[in-house]
mmCIF file with all atom_site columns, C-alpha atoms in Angstrom:
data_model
loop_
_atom_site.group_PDB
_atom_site.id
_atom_site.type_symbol
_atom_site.label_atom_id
_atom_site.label_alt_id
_atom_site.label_comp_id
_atom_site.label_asym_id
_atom_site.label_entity_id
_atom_site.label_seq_id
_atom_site.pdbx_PDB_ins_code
_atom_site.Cartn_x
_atom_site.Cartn_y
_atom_site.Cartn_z
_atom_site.occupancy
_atom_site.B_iso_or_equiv
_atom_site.pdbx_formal_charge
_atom_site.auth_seq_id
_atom_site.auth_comp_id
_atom_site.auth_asym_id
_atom_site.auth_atom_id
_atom_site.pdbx_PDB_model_num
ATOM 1   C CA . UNK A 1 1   ? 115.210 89.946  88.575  1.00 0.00 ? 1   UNK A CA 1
ATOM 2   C CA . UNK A 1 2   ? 115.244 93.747  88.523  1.00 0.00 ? 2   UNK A CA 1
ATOM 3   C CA . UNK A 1 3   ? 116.336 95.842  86.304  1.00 0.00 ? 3   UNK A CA 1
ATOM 4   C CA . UNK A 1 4   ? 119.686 98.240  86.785  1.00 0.00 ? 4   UNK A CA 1
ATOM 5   C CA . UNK A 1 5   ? 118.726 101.845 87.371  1.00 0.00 ? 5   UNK A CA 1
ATOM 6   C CA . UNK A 1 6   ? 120.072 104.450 85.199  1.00 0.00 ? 6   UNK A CA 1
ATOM 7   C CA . UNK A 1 7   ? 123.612 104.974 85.974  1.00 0.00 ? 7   UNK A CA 1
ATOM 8   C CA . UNK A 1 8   ? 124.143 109.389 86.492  1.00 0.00 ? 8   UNK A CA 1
ATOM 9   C CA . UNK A 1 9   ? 127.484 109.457 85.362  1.00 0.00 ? 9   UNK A CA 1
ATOM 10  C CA . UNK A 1 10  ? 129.223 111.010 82.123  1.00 0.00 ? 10  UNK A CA 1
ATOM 11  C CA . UNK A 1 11  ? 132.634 109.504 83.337  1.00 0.00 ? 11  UNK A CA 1
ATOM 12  C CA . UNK A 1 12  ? 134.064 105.877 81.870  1.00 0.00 ? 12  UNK A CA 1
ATOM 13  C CA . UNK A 1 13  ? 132.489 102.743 83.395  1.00 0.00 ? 13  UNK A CA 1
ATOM 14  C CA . UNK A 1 14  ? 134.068 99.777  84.453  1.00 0.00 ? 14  UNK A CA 1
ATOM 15  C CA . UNK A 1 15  ? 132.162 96.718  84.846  1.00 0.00 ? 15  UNK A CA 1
ATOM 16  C CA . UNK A 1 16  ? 133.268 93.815  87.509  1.00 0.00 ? 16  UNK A CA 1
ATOM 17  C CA . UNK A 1 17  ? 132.332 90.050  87.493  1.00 0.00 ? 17  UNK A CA 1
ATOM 18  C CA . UNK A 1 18  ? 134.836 88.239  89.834  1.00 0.00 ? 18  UNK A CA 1
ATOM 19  C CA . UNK A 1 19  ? 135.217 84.545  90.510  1.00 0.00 ? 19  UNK A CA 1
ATOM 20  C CA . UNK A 1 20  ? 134.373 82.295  87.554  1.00 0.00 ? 20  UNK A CA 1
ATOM 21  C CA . UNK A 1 21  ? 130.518 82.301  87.311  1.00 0.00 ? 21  UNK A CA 1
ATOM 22  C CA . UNK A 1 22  ? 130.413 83.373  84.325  1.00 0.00 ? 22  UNK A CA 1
ATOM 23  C CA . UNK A 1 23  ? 131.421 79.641  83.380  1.00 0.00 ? 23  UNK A CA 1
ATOM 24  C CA . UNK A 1 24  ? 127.809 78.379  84.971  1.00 0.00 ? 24  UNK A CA 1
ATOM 25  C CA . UNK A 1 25  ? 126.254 80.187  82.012  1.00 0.00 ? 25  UNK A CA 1
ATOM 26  C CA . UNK A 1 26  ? 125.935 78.369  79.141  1.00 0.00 ? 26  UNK A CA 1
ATOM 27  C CA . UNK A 1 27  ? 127.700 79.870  75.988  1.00 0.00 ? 27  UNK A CA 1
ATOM 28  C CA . UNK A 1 28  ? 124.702 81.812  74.761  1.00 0.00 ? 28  UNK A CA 1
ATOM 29  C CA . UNK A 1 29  ? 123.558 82.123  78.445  1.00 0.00 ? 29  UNK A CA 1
ATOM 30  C CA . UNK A 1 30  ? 127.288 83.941  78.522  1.00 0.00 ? 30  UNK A CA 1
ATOM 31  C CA . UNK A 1 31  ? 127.372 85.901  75.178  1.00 0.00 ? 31  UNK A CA 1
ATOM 32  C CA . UNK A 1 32  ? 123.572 87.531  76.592  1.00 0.00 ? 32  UNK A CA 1
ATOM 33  C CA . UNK A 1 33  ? 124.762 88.243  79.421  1.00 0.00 ? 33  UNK A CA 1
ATOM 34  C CA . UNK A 1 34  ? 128.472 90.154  77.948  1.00 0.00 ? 34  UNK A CA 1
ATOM 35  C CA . UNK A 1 35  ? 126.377 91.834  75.097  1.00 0.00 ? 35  UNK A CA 1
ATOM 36  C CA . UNK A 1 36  ? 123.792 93.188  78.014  1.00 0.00 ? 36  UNK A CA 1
ATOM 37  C CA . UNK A 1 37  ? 127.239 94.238  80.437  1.00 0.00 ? 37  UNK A CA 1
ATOM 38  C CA . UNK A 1 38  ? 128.400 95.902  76.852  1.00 0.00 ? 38  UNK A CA 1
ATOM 39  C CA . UNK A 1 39  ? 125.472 97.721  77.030  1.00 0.00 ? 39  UNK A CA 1
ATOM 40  C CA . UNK A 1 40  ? 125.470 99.377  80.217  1.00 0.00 ? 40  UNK A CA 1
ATOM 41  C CA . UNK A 1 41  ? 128.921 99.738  80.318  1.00 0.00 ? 41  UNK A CA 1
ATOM 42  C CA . UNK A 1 42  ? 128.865 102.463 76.775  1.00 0.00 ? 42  UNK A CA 1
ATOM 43  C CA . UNK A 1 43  ? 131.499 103.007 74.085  1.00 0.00 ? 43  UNK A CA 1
ATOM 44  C CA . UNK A 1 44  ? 134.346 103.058 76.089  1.00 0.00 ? 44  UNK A CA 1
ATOM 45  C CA . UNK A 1 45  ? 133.695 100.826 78.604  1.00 0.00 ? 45  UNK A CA 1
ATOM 46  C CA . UNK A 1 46  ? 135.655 98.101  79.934  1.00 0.00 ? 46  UNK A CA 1
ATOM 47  C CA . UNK A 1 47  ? 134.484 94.815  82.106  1.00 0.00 ? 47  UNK A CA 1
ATOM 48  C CA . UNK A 1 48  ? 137.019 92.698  84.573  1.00 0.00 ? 48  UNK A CA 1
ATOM 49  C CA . UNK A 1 49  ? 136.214 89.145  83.889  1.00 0.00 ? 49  UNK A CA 1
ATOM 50  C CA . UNK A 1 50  ? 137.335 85.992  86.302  1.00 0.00 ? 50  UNK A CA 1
ATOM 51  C CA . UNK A 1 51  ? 137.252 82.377  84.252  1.00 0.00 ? 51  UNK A CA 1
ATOM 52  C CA . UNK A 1 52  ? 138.297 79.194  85.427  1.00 0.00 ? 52  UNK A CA 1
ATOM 53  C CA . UNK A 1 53  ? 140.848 78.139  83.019  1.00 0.00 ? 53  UNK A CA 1
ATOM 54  C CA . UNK A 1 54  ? 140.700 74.712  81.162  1.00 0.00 ? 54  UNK A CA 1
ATOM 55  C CA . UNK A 1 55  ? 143.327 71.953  82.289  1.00 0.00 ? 55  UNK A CA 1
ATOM 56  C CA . UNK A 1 56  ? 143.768 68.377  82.790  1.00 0.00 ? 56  UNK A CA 1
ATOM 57  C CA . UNK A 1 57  ? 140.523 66.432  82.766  1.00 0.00 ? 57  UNK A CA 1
ATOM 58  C CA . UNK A 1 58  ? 141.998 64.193  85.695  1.00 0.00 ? 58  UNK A CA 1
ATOM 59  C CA . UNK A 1 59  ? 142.214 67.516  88.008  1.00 0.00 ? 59  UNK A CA 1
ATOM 60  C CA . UNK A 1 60  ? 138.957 68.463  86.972  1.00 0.00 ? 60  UNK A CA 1
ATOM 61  C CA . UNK A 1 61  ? 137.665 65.350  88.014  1.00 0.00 ? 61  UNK A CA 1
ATOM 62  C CA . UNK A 1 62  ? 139.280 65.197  91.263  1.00 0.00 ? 62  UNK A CA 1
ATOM 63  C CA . UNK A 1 63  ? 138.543 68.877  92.094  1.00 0.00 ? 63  UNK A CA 1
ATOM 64  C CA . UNK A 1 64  ? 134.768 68.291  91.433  1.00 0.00 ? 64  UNK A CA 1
ATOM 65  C CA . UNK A 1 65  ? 134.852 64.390  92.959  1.00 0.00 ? 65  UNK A CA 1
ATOM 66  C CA . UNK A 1 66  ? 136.929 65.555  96.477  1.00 0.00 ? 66  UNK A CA 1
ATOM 67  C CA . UNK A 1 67  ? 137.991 62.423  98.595  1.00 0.00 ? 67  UNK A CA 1
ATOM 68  C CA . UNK A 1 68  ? 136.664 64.666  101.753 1.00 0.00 ? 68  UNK A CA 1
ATOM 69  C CA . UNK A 1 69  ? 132.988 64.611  100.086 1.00 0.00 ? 69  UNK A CA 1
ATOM 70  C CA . UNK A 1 70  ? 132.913 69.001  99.579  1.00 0.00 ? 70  UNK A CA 1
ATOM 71  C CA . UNK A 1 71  ? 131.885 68.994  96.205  1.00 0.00 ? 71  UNK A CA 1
ATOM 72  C CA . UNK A 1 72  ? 128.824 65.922  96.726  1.00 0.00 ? 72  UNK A CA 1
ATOM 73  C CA . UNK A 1 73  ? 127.825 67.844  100.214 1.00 0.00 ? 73  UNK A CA 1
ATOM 74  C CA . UNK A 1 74  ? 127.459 71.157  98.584  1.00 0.00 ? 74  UNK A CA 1
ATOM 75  C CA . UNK A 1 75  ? 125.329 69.759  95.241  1.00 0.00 ? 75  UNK A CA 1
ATOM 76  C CA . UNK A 1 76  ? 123.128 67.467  97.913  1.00 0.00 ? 76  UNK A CA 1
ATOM 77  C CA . UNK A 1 77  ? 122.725 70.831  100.117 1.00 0.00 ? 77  UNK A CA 1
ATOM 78  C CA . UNK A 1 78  ? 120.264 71.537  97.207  1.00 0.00 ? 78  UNK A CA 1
ATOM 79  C CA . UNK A 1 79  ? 117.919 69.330  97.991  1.00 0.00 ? 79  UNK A CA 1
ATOM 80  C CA . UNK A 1 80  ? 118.265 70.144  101.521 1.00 0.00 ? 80  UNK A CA 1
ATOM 81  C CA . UNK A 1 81  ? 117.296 73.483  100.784 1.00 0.00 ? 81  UNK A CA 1
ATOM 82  C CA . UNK A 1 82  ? 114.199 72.517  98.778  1.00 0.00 ? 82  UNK A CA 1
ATOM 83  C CA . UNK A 1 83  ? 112.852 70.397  101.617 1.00 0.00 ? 83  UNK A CA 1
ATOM 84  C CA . UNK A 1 84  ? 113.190 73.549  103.332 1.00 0.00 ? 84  UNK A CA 1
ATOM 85  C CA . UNK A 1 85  ? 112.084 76.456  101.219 1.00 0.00 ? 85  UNK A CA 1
ATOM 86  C CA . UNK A 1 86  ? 109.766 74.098  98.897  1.00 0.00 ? 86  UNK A CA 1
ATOM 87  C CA . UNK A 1 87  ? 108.179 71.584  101.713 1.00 0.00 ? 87  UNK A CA 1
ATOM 88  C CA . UNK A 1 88  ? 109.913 68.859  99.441  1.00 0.00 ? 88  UNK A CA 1
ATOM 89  C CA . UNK A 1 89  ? 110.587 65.316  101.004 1.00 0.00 ? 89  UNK A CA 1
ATOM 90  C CA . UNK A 1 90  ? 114.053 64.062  99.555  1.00 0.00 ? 90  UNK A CA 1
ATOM 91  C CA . UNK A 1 91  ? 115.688 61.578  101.411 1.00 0.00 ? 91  UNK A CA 1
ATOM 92  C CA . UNK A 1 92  ? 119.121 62.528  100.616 1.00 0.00 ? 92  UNK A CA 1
ATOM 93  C CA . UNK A 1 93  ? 120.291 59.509  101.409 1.00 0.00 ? 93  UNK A CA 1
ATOM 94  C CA . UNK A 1 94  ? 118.690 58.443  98.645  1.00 0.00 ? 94  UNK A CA 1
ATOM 95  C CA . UNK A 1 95  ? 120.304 60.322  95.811  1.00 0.00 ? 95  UNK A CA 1
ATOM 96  C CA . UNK A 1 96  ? 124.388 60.532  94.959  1.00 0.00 ? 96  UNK A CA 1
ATOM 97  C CA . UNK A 1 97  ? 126.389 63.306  93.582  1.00 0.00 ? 97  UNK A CA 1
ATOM 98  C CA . UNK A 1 98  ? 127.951 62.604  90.021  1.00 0.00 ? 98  UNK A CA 1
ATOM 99  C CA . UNK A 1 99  ? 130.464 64.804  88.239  1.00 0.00 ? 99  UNK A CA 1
ATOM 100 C CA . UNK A 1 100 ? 132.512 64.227  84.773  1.00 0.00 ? 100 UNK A CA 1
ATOM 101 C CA . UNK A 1 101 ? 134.027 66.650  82.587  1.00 0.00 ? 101 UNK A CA 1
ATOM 102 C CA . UNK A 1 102 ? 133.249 66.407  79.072  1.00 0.00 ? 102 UNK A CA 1
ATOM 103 C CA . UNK A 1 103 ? 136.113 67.116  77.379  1.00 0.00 ? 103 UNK A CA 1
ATOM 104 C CA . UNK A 1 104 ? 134.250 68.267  73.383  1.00 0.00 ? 104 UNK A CA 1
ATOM 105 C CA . UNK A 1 105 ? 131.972 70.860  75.288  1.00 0.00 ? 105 UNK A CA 1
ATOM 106 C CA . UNK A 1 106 ? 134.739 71.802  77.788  1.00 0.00 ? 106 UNK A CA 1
ATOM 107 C CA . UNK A 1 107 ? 132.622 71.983  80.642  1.00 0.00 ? 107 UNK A CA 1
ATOM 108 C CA . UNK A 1 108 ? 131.923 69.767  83.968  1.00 0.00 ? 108 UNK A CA 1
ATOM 109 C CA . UNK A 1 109 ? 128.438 68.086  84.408  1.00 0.00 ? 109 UNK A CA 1
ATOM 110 C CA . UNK A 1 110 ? 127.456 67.945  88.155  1.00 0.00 ? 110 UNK A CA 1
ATOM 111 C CA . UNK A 1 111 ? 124.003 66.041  88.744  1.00 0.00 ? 111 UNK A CA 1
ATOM 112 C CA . UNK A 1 112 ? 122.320 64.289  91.654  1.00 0.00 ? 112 UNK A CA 1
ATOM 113 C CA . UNK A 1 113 ? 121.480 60.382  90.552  1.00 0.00 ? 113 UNK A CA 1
ATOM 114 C CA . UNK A 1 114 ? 118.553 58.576  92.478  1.00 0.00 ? 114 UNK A CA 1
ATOM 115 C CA . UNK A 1 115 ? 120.028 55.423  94.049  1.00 0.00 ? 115 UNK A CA 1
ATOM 116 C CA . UNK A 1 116 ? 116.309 53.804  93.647  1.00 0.00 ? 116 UNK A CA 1
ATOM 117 C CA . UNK A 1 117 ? 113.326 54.153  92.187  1.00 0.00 ? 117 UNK A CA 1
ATOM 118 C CA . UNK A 1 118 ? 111.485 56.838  94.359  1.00 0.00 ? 118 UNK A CA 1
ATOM 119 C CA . UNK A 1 119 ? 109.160 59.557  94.462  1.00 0.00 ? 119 UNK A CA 1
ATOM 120 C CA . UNK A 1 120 ? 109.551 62.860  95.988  1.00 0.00 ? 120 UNK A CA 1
ATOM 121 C CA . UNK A 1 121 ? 106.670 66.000  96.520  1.00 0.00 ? 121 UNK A CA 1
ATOM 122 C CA . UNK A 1 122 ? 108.259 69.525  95.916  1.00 0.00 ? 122 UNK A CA 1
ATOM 123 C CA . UNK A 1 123 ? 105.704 72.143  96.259  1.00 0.00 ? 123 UNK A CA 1
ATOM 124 C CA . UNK A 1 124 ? 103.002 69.676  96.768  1.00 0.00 ? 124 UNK A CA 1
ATOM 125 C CA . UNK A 1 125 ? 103.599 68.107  93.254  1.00 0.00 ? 125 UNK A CA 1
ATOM 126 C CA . UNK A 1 126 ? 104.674 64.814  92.890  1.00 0.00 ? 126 UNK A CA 1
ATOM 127 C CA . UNK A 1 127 ? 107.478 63.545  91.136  1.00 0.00 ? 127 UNK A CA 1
ATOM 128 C CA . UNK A 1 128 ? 108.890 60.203  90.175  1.00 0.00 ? 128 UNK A CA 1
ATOM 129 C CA . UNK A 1 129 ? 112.493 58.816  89.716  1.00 0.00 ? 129 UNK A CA 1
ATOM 130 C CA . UNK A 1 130 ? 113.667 56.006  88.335  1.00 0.00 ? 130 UNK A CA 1
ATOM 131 C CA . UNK A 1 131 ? 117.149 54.145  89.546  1.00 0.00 ? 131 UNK A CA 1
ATOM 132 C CA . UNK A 1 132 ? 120.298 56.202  88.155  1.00 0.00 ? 132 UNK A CA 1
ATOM 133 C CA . UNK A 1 133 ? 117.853 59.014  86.903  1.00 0.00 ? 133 UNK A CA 1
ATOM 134 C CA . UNK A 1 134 ? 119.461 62.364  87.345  1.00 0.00 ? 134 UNK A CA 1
ATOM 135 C CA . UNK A 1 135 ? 118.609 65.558  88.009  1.00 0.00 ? 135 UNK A CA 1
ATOM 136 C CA . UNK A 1 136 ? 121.098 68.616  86.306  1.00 0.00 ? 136 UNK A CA 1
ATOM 137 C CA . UNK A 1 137 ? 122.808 70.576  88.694  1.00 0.00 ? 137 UNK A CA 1
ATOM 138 C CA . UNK A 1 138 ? 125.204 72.701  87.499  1.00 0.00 ? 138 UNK A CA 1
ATOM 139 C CA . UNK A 1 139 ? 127.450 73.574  84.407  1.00 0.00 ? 139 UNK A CA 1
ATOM 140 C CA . UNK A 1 140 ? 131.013 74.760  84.772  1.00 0.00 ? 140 UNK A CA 1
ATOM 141 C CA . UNK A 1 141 ? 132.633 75.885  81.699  1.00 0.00 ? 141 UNK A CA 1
ATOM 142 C CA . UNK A 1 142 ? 136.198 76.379  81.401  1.00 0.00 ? 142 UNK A CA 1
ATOM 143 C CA . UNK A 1 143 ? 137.924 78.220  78.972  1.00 0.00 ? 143 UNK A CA 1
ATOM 144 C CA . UNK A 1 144 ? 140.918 78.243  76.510  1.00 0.00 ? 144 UNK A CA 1
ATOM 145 C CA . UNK A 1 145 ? 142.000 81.698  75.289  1.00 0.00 ? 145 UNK A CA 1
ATOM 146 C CA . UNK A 1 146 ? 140.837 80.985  71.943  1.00 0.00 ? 146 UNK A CA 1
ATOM 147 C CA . UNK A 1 147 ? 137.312 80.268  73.457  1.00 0.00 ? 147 UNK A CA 1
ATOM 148 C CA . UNK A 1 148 ? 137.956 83.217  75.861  1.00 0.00 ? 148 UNK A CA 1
ATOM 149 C CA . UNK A 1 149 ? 138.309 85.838  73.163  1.00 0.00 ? 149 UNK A CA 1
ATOM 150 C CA . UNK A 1 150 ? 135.689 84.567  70.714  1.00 0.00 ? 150 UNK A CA 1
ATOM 151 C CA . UNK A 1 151 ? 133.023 84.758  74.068  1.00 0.00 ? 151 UNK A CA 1
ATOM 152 C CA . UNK A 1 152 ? 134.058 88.491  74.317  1.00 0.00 ? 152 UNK A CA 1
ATOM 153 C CA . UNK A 1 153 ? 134.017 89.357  70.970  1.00 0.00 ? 153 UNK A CA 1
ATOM 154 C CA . UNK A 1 154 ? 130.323 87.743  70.361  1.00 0.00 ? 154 UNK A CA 1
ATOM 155 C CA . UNK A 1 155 ? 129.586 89.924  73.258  1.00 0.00 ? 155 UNK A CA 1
ATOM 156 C CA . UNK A 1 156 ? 130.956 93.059  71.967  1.00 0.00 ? 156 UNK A CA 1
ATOM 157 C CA . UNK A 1 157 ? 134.376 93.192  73.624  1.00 0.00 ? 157 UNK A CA 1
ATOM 158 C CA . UNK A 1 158 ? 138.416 92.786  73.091  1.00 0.00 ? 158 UNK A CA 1
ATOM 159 C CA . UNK A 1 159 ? 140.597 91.032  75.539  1.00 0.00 ? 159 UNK A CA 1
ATOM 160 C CA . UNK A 1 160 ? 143.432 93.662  75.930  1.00 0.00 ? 160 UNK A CA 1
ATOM 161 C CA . UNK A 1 161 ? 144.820 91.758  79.154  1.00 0.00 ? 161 UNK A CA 1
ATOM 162 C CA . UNK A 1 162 ? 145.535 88.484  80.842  1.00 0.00 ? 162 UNK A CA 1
ATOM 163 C CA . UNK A 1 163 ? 146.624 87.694  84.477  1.00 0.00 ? 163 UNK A CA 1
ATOM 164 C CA . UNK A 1 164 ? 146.927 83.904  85.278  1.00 0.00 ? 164 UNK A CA 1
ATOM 165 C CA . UNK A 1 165 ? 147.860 82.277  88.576  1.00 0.00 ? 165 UNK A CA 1
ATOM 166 C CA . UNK A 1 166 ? 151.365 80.679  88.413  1.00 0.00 ? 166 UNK A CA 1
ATOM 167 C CA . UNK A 1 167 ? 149.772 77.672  87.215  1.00 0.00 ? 167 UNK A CA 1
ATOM 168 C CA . UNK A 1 168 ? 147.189 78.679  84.898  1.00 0.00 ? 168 UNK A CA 1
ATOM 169 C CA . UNK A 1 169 ? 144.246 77.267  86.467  1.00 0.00 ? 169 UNK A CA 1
ATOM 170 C CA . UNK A 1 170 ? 142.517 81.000  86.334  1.00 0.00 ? 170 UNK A CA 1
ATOM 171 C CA . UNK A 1 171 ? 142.263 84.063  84.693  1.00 0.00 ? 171 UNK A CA 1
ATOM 172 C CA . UNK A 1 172 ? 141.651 87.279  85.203  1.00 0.00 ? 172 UNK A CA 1
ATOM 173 C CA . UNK A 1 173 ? 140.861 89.412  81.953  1.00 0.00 ? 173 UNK A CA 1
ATOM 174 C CA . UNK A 1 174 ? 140.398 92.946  81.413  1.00 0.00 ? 174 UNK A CA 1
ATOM 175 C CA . UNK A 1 175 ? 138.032 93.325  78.455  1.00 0.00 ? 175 UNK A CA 1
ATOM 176 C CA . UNK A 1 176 ? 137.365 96.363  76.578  1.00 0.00 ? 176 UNK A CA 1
ATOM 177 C CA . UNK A 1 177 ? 134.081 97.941  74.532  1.00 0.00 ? 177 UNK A CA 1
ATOM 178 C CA . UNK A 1 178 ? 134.422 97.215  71.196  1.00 0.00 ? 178 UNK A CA 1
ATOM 179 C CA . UNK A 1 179 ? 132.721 100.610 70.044  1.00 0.00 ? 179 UNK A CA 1
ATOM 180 C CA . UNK A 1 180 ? 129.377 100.151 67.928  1.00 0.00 ? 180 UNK A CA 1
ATOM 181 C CA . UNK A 1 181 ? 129.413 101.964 64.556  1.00 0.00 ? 181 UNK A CA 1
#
């Protein structure tokens, strides 16, 4: 990845990160990545953060487990794409998508599980699977206000607004430089 060229500008910045990927970064992952936006973004800058809220387990799991088969299309699409960019060989029939939410790290696990024992080249290496062995996909961490405003404050910024959908499931928060002394 490159880095960000030198912004010309004396005026106040304003940082944007829409949508909720900043909940597929681990906690650290996310605290480097606020303290580097902090940064850039000076004194008395300001960020506009989208999070996917925290809520019932049961809608979590249904969300990320879809009757229509969006969700297990989407995480298998990554092993379509390595057969293509990677000259891999997975039979996709041949792995499942699995999703939980674990409740004590507030985040959802999404992994592809081998439905045999196999082996699949990637690259021209070899690799071997046993039945039910998984391969990690993708965290999605939600967040509880609490959670929300000790993440921005380990990255250097105050929460000094809040917009939610009518039911809560997201948030929109305008964070502020906590200035360095």
């Amino acid at each position: 990845m490159g880095k960000v060229p030198p912004i010309e500008s004396s005026g106040r910045r304003l940082g944007f990160f829409p949508g909720s990927t900043i909940g597929n970064l681990t906690p650290p992952e996310a605290t480097a990545f606020l303290r580097h936006a902090r940064q850039l973004l000076g004194d008395d800058g300001a960020l506009v953060l989208g999070v996917d809220l925290r809520k019932n387990p049961q809608r979590l799991h249904d969300a990320y487990n879809d009757s229509s088969g969006v969700t297990a299309a989407f995480t298998l699409n990554l092993l379509r794409r390595m057969n293509r960019e990677l000259q891999a060989n997975f039979d996709l029939a041949a792995f499942a998508h699995e999703a939980f939410y674990d409740e004590a790290e507030g985040r959802i696990e999404i992994y592809v599980r081998s439905l045999h024992e196999q082996s699949v080249s990637i690259a021209g290496q070899r690799f071997d699977f046993a039945k039910s062995e998984r391969i990690h996909t993708e965290y999605s961490y939600k967040y509880d206000a609490a959670a929300l405003r000790a993440l921005a404050e380990a990255g250097g910024f105050r929460m000094t607004e809040t917009w939610t959908d009518p039911e809560r499931l997201f948030a929109v928060v305008y964070l502020e430089s906590i200035p360095q002394k």
